[in-house]
Amino acid sequence: MKVVSVNIGKKQLVNWKGKEEYTGIYKYPVDTSIYLGDEDVDGDDVVDRKYHGGTYMACYIYSADHYSYWKELYPDLEWDYGMFGENITIEGLNEKDFNLGDVYQLGGAKVQISQPRKPCYKLGIRFGTQAILKQYINADYPGIYLHVIENGEVKVGDELKLIQKHPDKIGLLEAYHLQYDSTEDDIDRINEILLSEVVTPDVRSGLLKRIG
């Protein structure tokens, strides 16, 4: 899995429901390396720290392989890597291959798979339609938030290499699906997952809502 783009965003003023507000969703490729810090990527503007940045969402990665799917749905957009607000675009990345808590080497940084990304209205602003939110949830292409274990630089050409699988084996996509479309048949599995120390507060909150 190779890095094909590293992307940085500066906050931009947008209009949402008649109000002006800032967003960092507009990220674009840069020619330099980027530095993964404890809670964010250096030089990357994070506006809403409730949903972005911090210990469990320090860096967001997305698969370059998914871009062809979205380009077919939105052929009139001006496409470039960073469209989904990702800091790093990686070819060969498939969310089904990842478990929560897995540890990887990514360039000069050591990172842990933290949680899938849940879309918000600001992605809809970037795409020009809030219809993208439901499409995004249904597509099984959530991308991945990372917890940074060891800070370091990442550049185009670096690889995402597995160091250690987490023993609890909670699939990233499993945790994603259970937050949106679980049924009573899934309650036992949800309770089992909730016992794991690797479950982040955001995922925990989403799962608890499914079981009342």
Coordinates of C-alpha atoms in Angstrom, one line a residue:
M1 CA 0.0 0.0 0.0
K2 CA 1.8 3.1 -1.3
V3 CA 1.2 6.8 -0.5
V4 CA 0.3 8.6 -3.7
S5 CA -0.6 12.0 -2.2
V6 CA -0.2 14.0 1.0
N7 CA -2.7 16.7 1.5
I8 CA -3.0 19.8 3.6
G9 CA -6.0 22.1 4.1
K10 CA -6.3 25.7 5.3
K11 CA -9.6 26.8 6.8
Q12 CA -12.1 28.3 4.4
L13 CA -15.2 30.3 5.0
V14 CA -18.4 28.6 3.7
N15 CA -22.1 29.3 4.0
W16 CA -24.3 26.7 5.6
K17 CA -28.0 27.2 6.1
G18 CA -27.6 31.0 5.9
K19 CA -24.7 31.1 8.3
E20 CA -21.0 31.6 7.6
E21 CA -18.6 29.2 9.2
Y22 CA -15.1 27.8 8.7
T23 CA -14.2 24.3 7.6
G24 CA -10.9 22.4 7.0
I25 CA -12.5 19.9 4.5
Y26 CA -10.8 21.6 1.5
K27 CA -7.5 19.7 1.4
Y28 CA -5.1 19.7 -1.6
P29 CA -1.9 17.8 -2.5
V30 CA 1.4 19.3 -1.5
D31 CA 4.9 18.6 -2.9
T32 CA 6.6 18.3 0.5
S33 CA 6.3 15.7 3.2
I34 CA 3.8 16.1 6.0
Y35 CA 4.4 15.6 9.7
L36 CA 2.1 13.4 11.8
G37 CA 1.8 14.9 15.3
D38 CA 0.1 13.6 18.4
E39 CA -3.2 15.2 17.7
D40 CA -3.1 16.4 14.1
V41 CA -1.0 16.9 11.0
D42 CA 1.4 19.9 11.2
G43 CA 0.2 22.8 9.2
D44 CA -3.3 21.3 8.6
D45 CA -6.2 23.4 9.9
V46 CA -8.6 21.5 12.0
V47 CA -11.7 23.6 12.8
D48 CA -14.1 21.3 14.6
R49 CA -12.1 19.3 17.1
K50 CA -15.1 17.4 18.3
Y51 CA -15.1 15.4 15.1
H52 CA -11.6 15.8 13.7
G53 CA -8.1 15.9 15.2
G54 CA -7.2 14.7 18.7
T55 CA -5.8 11.4 20.0
Y56 CA -8.0 9.1 18.0
M57 CA -8.4 11.2 14.8
A58 CA -5.0 12.7 14.4
C59 CA -4.7 11.8 10.7
Y60 CA -7.2 10.6 8.1
I61 CA -6.3 8.3 5.2
Y62 CA -8.3 7.3 2.2
S63 CA -7.9 4.9 -0.7
A64 CA -6.9 6.2 -4.1
D65 CA -8.7 3.1 -5.5
H66 CA -12.1 4.4 -4.4
Y67 CA -11.8 7.6 -6.5
S68 CA -13.0 6.0 -9.7
Y69 CA -16.3 5.0 -8.0
W70 CA -16.9 8.6 -6.9
K71 CA -15.8 10.1 -10.2
E72 CA -18.5 8.2 -12.0
L73 CA -21.1 9.6 -9.6
Y74 CA -19.8 13.1 -9.8
P75 CA -18.2 13.6 -13.2
D76 CA -18.6 17.3 -13.2
L77 CA -16.5 18.0 -10.1
E78 CA -12.9 19.2 -10.3
W79 CA -11.1 16.1 -9.0
D80 CA -7.9 16.0 -7.1
Y81 CA -6.6 13.9 -4.1
G82 CA -7.8 15.3 -0.8
M83 CA -11.4 15.5 -2.0
F84 CA -12.6 13.5 1.1
G85 CA -10.7 15.6 3.5
E86 CA -8.0 13.0 3.8
N87 CA -4.5 13.9 4.8
I88 CA -3.0 10.9 3.0
T89 CA -4.2 9.1 -0.1
I90 CA -3.0 5.5 -0.4
E91 CA -3.3 3.1 -3.3
G92 CA -4.1 -0.5 -2.6
L93 CA -5.9 0.3 0.6
N94 CA -9.1 -1.6 1.3
E95 CA -11.0 -1.0 4.6
K96 CA -12.0 -4.7 4.8
D97 CA -8.4 -5.7 5.5
F98 CA -8.1 -3.6 8.7
N99 CA -9.0 -4.2 12.3
L100 CA -9.3 -1.6 15.1
G101 CA -6.1 -1.4 17.0
D102 CA -3.8 -2.8 14.2
V103 CA -0.4 -1.1 14.2
Y104 CA 1.4 0.0 11.0
Q105 CA 4.5 1.8 9.9
L106 CA 3.6 4.8 7.7
G107 CA 6.7 6.5 6.4
G108 CA 8.5 7.8 9.5
A109 CA 5.5 7.4 11.7
K110 CA 4.1 4.5 13.7
V111 CA 0.3 4.6 13.7
Q112 CA -2.7 2.6 15.0
I113 CA -6.0 2.0 13.2
S114 CA -8.4 4.0 15.3
Q115 CA -11.9 4.2 13.7
P116 CA -13.8 4.6 10.5
R117 CA -14.8 8.1 9.5
K118 CA -18.5 9.0 9.7
P119 CA -19.4 11.7 7.2
C120 CA -20.8 15.1 8.2
Y121 CA -22.5 17.9 6.3
K122 CA -19.1 19.5 5.5
L123 CA -18.4 16.7 3.1
G124 CA -21.7 17.6 1.5
I125 CA -20.5 21.2 1.2
R126 CA -17.3 20.0 -0.6
F127 CA -19.3 17.9 -3.0
G128 CA -22.0 20.5 -3.5
T129 CA -24.8 18.2 -2.3
Q130 CA -25.8 16.6 1.0
A131 CA -26.8 13.5 -1.0
I132 CA -23.2 12.4 -0.7
L133 CA -23.7 11.5 3.0
K134 CA -26.0 8.6 2.4
Q135 CA -24.0 7.5 -0.6
Y136 CA -20.9 7.6 1.4
I137 CA -22.4 5.5 4.2
N138 CA -23.7 2.9 1.8
A139 CA -20.5 2.7 -0.3
D140 CA -18.4 0.9 2.4
Y141 CA -15.5 3.3 1.7
P142 CA -15.3 5.2 5.0
G143 CA -11.5 5.7 5.1
I144 CA -9.6 5.3 8.3
Y145 CA -8.7 7.6 11.2
L146 CA -5.3 7.0 12.8
H147 CA -3.9 7.3 16.3
V148 CA -0.3 8.3 16.0
I149 CA 1.9 6.2 18.3
E150 CA 5.2 7.7 17.1
N151 CA 5.4 11.0 15.3
G152 CA 7.0 11.2 11.9
E153 CA 7.1 12.5 8.4
V154 CA 5.2 10.9 5.5
K155 CA 5.7 11.6 1.8
V156 CA 4.6 10.4 -1.6
G157 CA 6.1 6.9 -2.2
D158 CA 6.1 5.8 1.4
E159 CA 4.3 2.6 2.3
L160 CA 1.8 1.5 4.9
K161 CA 3.2 -1.6 6.3
L162 CA 1.6 -3.9 9.0
I163 CA 3.6 -4.3 12.2
Q164 CA 1.1 -6.0 14.5
K165 CA -2.5 -7.2 14.3
H166 CA -4.7 -6.5 17.3
P167 CA -5.8 -9.7 19.0
D168 CA -9.4 -8.7 19.5
K169 CA -10.0 -8.8 15.7
I170 CA -12.7 -6.2 15.5
G171 CA -13.0 -5.4 11.8
L172 CA -13.0 -1.7 10.8
L173 CA -16.0 -2.2 8.5
E174 CA -17.7 -4.4 11.1
A175 CA -17.6 -1.5 13.6
Y176 CA -18.7 0.9 10.9
H177 CA -21.8 -1.2 9.9
L178 CA -22.9 -1.9 13.4
Q179 CA -23.2 1.8 14.1
Y180 CA -25.6 2.2 11.2
D181 CA -27.6 -0.9 10.4
S182 CA -27.3 -3.3 13.3
T183 CA -30.3 -5.4 14.5
E184 CA -31.3 -7.3 17.6
D185 CA -29.3 -10.2 16.3
D186 CA -26.1 -8.1 16.6
I187 CA -26.6 -7.1 20.3
D188 CA -24.3 -9.9 21.6
R189 CA -21.6 -9.0 19.2
I190 CA -21.9 -5.3 20.0
N191 CA -21.6 -6.0 23.7
E192 CA -18.6 -8.2 23.0
I193 CA -16.9 -5.3 21.1
L194 CA -17.7 -2.8 23.8
L195 CA -15.5 -4.9 26.2
S196 CA -12.4 -4.1 24.1
E197 CA -10.0 -1.4 25.2
V198 CA -9.3 -0.6 21.6
V199 CA -12.8 0.8 21.0
T200 CA -12.6 4.6 20.8
P201 CA -15.1 6.9 22.6
D202 CA -16.7 7.8 19.2
V203 CA -17.2 4.2 18.2
R204 CA -18.4 3.3 21.7
S205 CA -21.0 6.1 21.6
G206 CA -22.2 5.0 18.2
L207 CA -22.6 1.3 19.3
L208 CA -24.3 2.2 22.5
K209 CA -27.0 4.1 20.6
R210 CA -27.8 0.9 18.7
I211 CA -28.5 -1.1 21.8
G212 CA -30.3 1.7 23.7

